[in-house]
CSV table of C-alpha atoms in Angstrom, one decimal:
chain,number,residue,atom,x,y,z
W,1,MET,CA,0.0,0.1,0.1
W,2,SER,CA,1.5,3.4,-1.0
W,3,GLU,CA,2.0,6.3,1.3
W,4,ARG,CA,-0.6,8.5,-0.5
W,5,ILE,CA,-3.3,5.5,0.0
W,6,VAL,CA,-2.2,5.1,3.7
W,7,LEU,CA,-2.8,8.8,4.2
W,8,ARG,CA,-6.2,9.0,2.2
W,9,ARG,CA,-7.3,6.0,4.2
W,10,GLN,CA,-6.4,7.9,7.5
W,11,ARG,CA,-8.2,10.9,6.4
W,12,PHE,CA,-11.4,8.6,6.1
W,13,ILE,CA,-11.0,7.1,9.4
W,14,GLU,CA,-10.5,10.6,11.0
W,15,ALA,CA,-13.7,11.8,9.1
W,16,GLY,CA,-15.5,8.4,10.3
W,17,ILE,CA,-14.7,9.1,13.8
W,18,LEU,CA,-16.0,12.7,13.6
W,19,LEU,CA,-19.2,11.8,11.8
W,20,PHE,CA,-19.8,8.3,13.6
W,21,GLY,CA,-19.3,9.9,16.9
W,22,THR,CA,-21.6,12.8,16.2
W,23,VAL,CA,-24.3,12.4,13.6
W,24,GLY,CA,-23.9,8.4,14.2
W,25,PHE,CA,-23.2,5.5,11.8
W,26,GLN,CA,-26.6,5.1,10.5
W,27,SER,CA,-27.1,8.8,9.5
W,28,THR,CA,-23.5,9.1,7.9
W,29,THR,CA,-23.6,9.2,4.0
W,30,MET,CA,-21.1,8.8,1.3
W,31,ARG,CA,-21.5,12.5,0.4
W,32,MET,CA,-21.0,13.6,4.1
W,33,LEU,CA,-17.5,11.6,4.0
W,34,THR,CA,-16.3,13.1,0.8
W,35,ALA,CA,-17.1,16.4,1.8
W,36,GLN,CA,-15.4,16.0,5.1
W,37,THR,CA,-12.3,14.5,3.5
W,38,GLU,CA,-12.3,16.6,0.2
W,39,LEU,CA,-11.8,13.2,-1.3
W,40,THR,CA,-14.0,11.5,-4.0
W,41,ASN,CA,-15.7,8.3,-3.8
W,42,ARG,CA,-13.0,6.5,-5.8
W,43,TYR,CA,-10.5,7.1,-3.0
W,44,PHE,CA,-12.7,5.7,-0.4
W,45,TYR,CA,-13.3,2.3,-2.4
W,46,GLU,CA,-9.6,2.0,-2.8
W,47,SER,CA,-9.4,1.1,1.0
W,48,PHE,CA,-13.0,0.3,2.2
W,49,SER,CA,-15.7,-2.0,0.6
W,50,ASN,CA,-18.7,0.0,2.4
W,51,LEU,CA,-19.4,2.1,5.3
W,52,GLU,CA,-19.3,-1.0,7.5
W,53,ASP,CA,-15.7,-1.7,6.6
W,54,LEU,CA,-15.0,2.1,7.7
W,55,LEU,CA,-16.9,1.4,11.1
W,56,VAL,CA,-14.8,-1.3,11.9
W,57,ALA,CA,-11.4,0.6,11.1
W,58,CYS,CA,-12.6,3.4,13.0
W,59,TYR,CA,-13.5,1.0,16.0
W,60,GLU,CA,-10.2,-0.6,15.9
W,61,LYS,CA,-8.4,2.5,15.7
W,62,LEU,CA,-10.0,3.8,19.0
W,63,MET,CA,-9.7,0.5,20.7
W,64,ASP,CA,-5.9,0.1,19.8
W,65,ASP,CA,-5.2,3.6,21.0
W,66,PHE,CA,-7.1,2.9,24.2
W,67,ARG,CA,-5.4,-0.5,24.9
W,68,HIS,CA,-2.0,0.9,24.2
W,69,GLN,CA,-2.7,3.9,26.7
W,70,LEU,CA,-4.1,1.5,29.3
W,71,LYS,CA,-1.2,-0.8,29.4
W,72,GLU,CA,1.1,2.0,29.9
W,73,VAL,CA,-1.0,3.1,32.9
W,74,LEU,CA,-1.3,-0.2,34.3
W,75,GLU,CA,2.6,-0.9,34.0
W,76,LYS,CA,3.3,2.4,36.1
W,77,ALA,CA,0.6,1.6,38.5
W,78,ARG,CA,2.2,-1.8,39.6
W,79,GLU,CA,4.4,0.4,41.4
W,80,ASN,CA,2.1,1.3,43.9
W,81,SER,CA,1.6,-0.6,47.3
W,82,GLU,CA,-2.1,-0.4,47.9
W,83,PRO,CA,-4.6,-2.2,45.8
W,84,SER,CA,-6.9,0.7,45.3
W,85,GLN,CA,-3.5,2.8,44.3
W,86,ARG,CA,-2.8,-0.1,41.6
W,87,ILE,CA,-6.5,-0.4,40.2
W,88,ARG,CA,-7.6,3.4,40.2
W,89,PRO,CA,-5.2,4.4,37.4
W,90,GLY,CA,-6.6,2.0,35.2
W,91,LEU,CA,-10.3,3.0,35.7
W,92,GLU,CA,-9.1,6.7,35.4
W,93,CYS,CA,-7.7,5.7,32.1
W,94,PHE,CA,-10.9,4.0,31.0
W,95,TYR,CA,-13.4,6.8,32.2
W,96,ARG,CA,-11.0,9.5,30.7
W,97,SER,CA,-11.5,7.8,27.3
W,98,MET,CA,-15.3,7.4,27.8
W,99,SER,CA,-15.4,11.3,28.8
W,100,ASP,CA,-14.9,11.7,24.8
W,101,PRO,CA,-18.4,11.6,23.4
W,102,LYS,CA,-17.1,10.4,20.2
W,103,PHE,CA,-15.1,7.6,21.9
W,104,ALA,CA,-18.0,6.5,23.8
W,105,ARG,CA,-20.7,6.6,21.2
W,106,ILE,CA,-18.6,4.6,18.6
W,107,THR,CA,-17.0,1.9,20.8
W,108,HIS,CA,-20.2,1.2,22.8
W,109,ALA,CA,-23.3,2.4,20.9
W,110,GLU,CA,-22.6,2.8,17.0
W,111,VAL,CA,-21.1,-0.8,16.6
W,112,LEU,CA,-24.1,-2.5,18.3
W,113,GLY,CA,-26.3,-4.2,16.1
W,114,VAL,CA,-24.8,-3.6,12.8
W,115,SER,CA,-24.2,-6.9,11.6
W,116,GLU,CA,-22.8,-10.2,12.9
W,117,ARG,CA,-19.2,-9.4,11.9
W,118,VAL,CA,-19.3,-6.1,14.1
W,119,ASP,CA,-20.8,-8.0,17.1
W,120,ARG,CA,-18.4,-10.5,16.9
W,121,LEU,CA,-15.6,-7.9,16.8
W,122,TYR,CA,-17.1,-6.2,19.9
W,123,SER,CA,-17.5,-9.3,21.6
W,124,ARG,CA,-13.8,-10.2,21.2
W,125,CYS,CA,-12.5,-6.8,22.2
W,126,SER,CA,-14.8,-6.8,25.1
W,127,ALA,CA,-13.3,-10.4,26.1
W,128,ASP,CA,-9.6,-9.2,25.6
W,129,PHE,CA,-10.4,-6.1,27.8
W,130,ALA,CA,-11.7,-8.5,30.5
W,131,ALA,CA,-8.9,-11.0,30.1
W,132,LEU,CA,-6.3,-8.1,30.5
W,133,MET,CA,-8.1,-6.6,33.5
W,134,MET,CA,-8.1,-10.1,35.1
W,135,SER,CA,-4.4,-11.0,34.2
W,136,TYR,CA,-3.4,-7.5,35.8
W,137,LEU,CA,-5.2,-8.1,39.1
W,138,THR,CA,-4.1,-11.5,39.7
W,139,SER,CA,-0.4,-10.8,38.6
W,140,SER,CA,0.0,-7.5,40.4
W,141,LEU,CA,-1.6,-8.6,43.6
W,142,SER,CA,-0.6,-11.4,45.8
W,143,ALA,CA,-3.0,-14.4,44.9
W,144,LYS,CA,-4.0,-16.4,48.1
W,145,LYS,CA,-7.0,-18.1,46.5
W,146,GLN,CA,-7.5,-19.1,42.9
W,147,LEU,CA,-10.5,-19.9,41.0
W,148,SER,CA,-10.8,-22.0,38.0
W,149,ASP,CA,-9.9,-20.3,34.6
W,150,THR,CA,-13.3,-20.3,33.7
W,151,GLN,CA,-14.7,-18.8,36.8
W,152,MET,CA,-12.1,-16.0,36.4
W,153,GLN,CA,-13.1,-15.6,32.8
W,154,PHE,CA,-16.7,-15.0,34.4
W,155,VAL,CA,-15.4,-12.5,37.0
W,156,GLY,CA,-13.8,-10.6,34.4
W,157,ALA,CA,-16.7,-10.2,32.2
W,158,ALA,CA,-18.9,-9.3,35.1
W,159,LEU,CA,-16.4,-6.5,36.0
W,160,THR,CA,-16.5,-5.3,32.4
W,161,GLY,CA,-20.1,-5.4,32.0
W,162,SER,CA,-20.1,-3.2,35.3
W,163,LEU,CA,-17.6,-0.6,33.8
W,164,ILE,CA,-19.5,-0.4,30.6
W,165,ASN,CA,-22.9,0.0,32.0
W,166,SER,CA,-21.6,2.5,34.4
W,167,ALA,CA,-19.9,4.4,31.9
W,168,MET,CA,-23.0,4.6,29.6
W,169,VAL,CA,-25.0,5.9,32.4
W,170,TRP,CA,-22.5,8.5,32.8
W,171,VAL,CA,-22.5,9.3,29.1
W,172,ASN,CA,-26.2,9.2,28.6
W,173,GLY,CA,-26.6,11.5,31.7
W,174,GLN,CA,-24.4,14.2,29.5
W,175,TYR,CA,-21.5,13.6,32.1
W,176,GLN,CA,-23.5,15.4,34.8
W,177,ALA,CA,-22.0,13.3,37.8
W,178,ASP,CA,-18.5,14.2,38.7
W,179,ILE,CA,-15.9,11.9,37.0
W,180,ASP,CA,-14.2,11.3,40.3
W,181,ASP,CA,-17.6,10.0,41.9
W,182,VAL,CA,-18.0,7.6,38.8
W,183,ILE,CA,-14.5,6.0,39.2
W,184,ASP,CA,-14.8,5.8,43.0
W,185,ALA,CA,-18.2,4.0,42.5
W,186,SER,CA,-16.4,1.4,40.0
W,187,LEU,CA,-13.1,1.1,42.3
W,188,ALA,CA,-15.6,0.1,45.0
W,189,ILE,CA,-16.6,-2.9,42.9
W,190,PHE,CA,-13.2,-3.9,42.1
W,191,ILE,CA,-11.8,-3.7,45.6
W,192,GLY,CA,-14.9,-5.8,46.6
W,193,THR,CA,-13.9,-8.5,44.0
W,194,VAL,CA,-10.1,-8.3,45.1
W,195,ASN,CA,-11.2,-8.9,48.7
W,196,GLN,CA,-13.7,-11.7,47.8
W,197,LEU,CA,-11.0,-13.4,45.6
W,198,HIS,CA,-8.5,-12.9,48.6
W,199,LEU,CA,-6.1,-11.1,46.1
W,200,ASN,CA,-4.8,-8.4,48.3
C-alpha cells in the first residue's frame, strides 16, 4: 500500500470517527464523508468496500489507541503498594477515554447491532479487555485463592459489564456526575472483588 493510499485511508478514518461519533453510523452518508475529507468516492473504495468496513476501522483504531494507553498506565501503576492505588489509574484511563463523546458513542453504541461481523468484533474486544483486567489483577496482587480459569473468565466479564454499563449511564446522563465519583463507584466494585478473591 503506497504512502498516499495510507494517508487517504487515515483521512477517511478521521472523518469516520468525527461523523460516526456525532451524527451516528446510520445517518452518515458517502457524500458527508467525501465532503469532510475533500476526497472522491473513488478514493474511499480503494481502502474500504462499504461504510461498515470504515466503521470497523474506526472502532479498531479507537480501541487500539485505548489499549496502548491502558497498558502503559497499568504498568506504571504496578509500582504502587496499595490495591486501590494499583487499580484506580486503570479506571481513570477508561473513564477519561469515555469522557470523549465520540469515543463512547462509537465503541459502545454505534457498533452494536450493525451486523454479526461487527458484533463478533465487539464481543472479542470486550473479552480481551476482561482478560487484560484479570491478568493485571492476578499478577499485580498476591493471590491467596485461585478460582478456575472459567470462573475467572466470568468474573472478568462481570467486571467489564459493570464498567461499561456504569460508563454509559454517565455518558447518557450528559456527564453530569463528577468523574471522580464515577471512578470511585467502580473502584468499590473492584476492591470488593479483590477482597472476595483474597488477592490483596
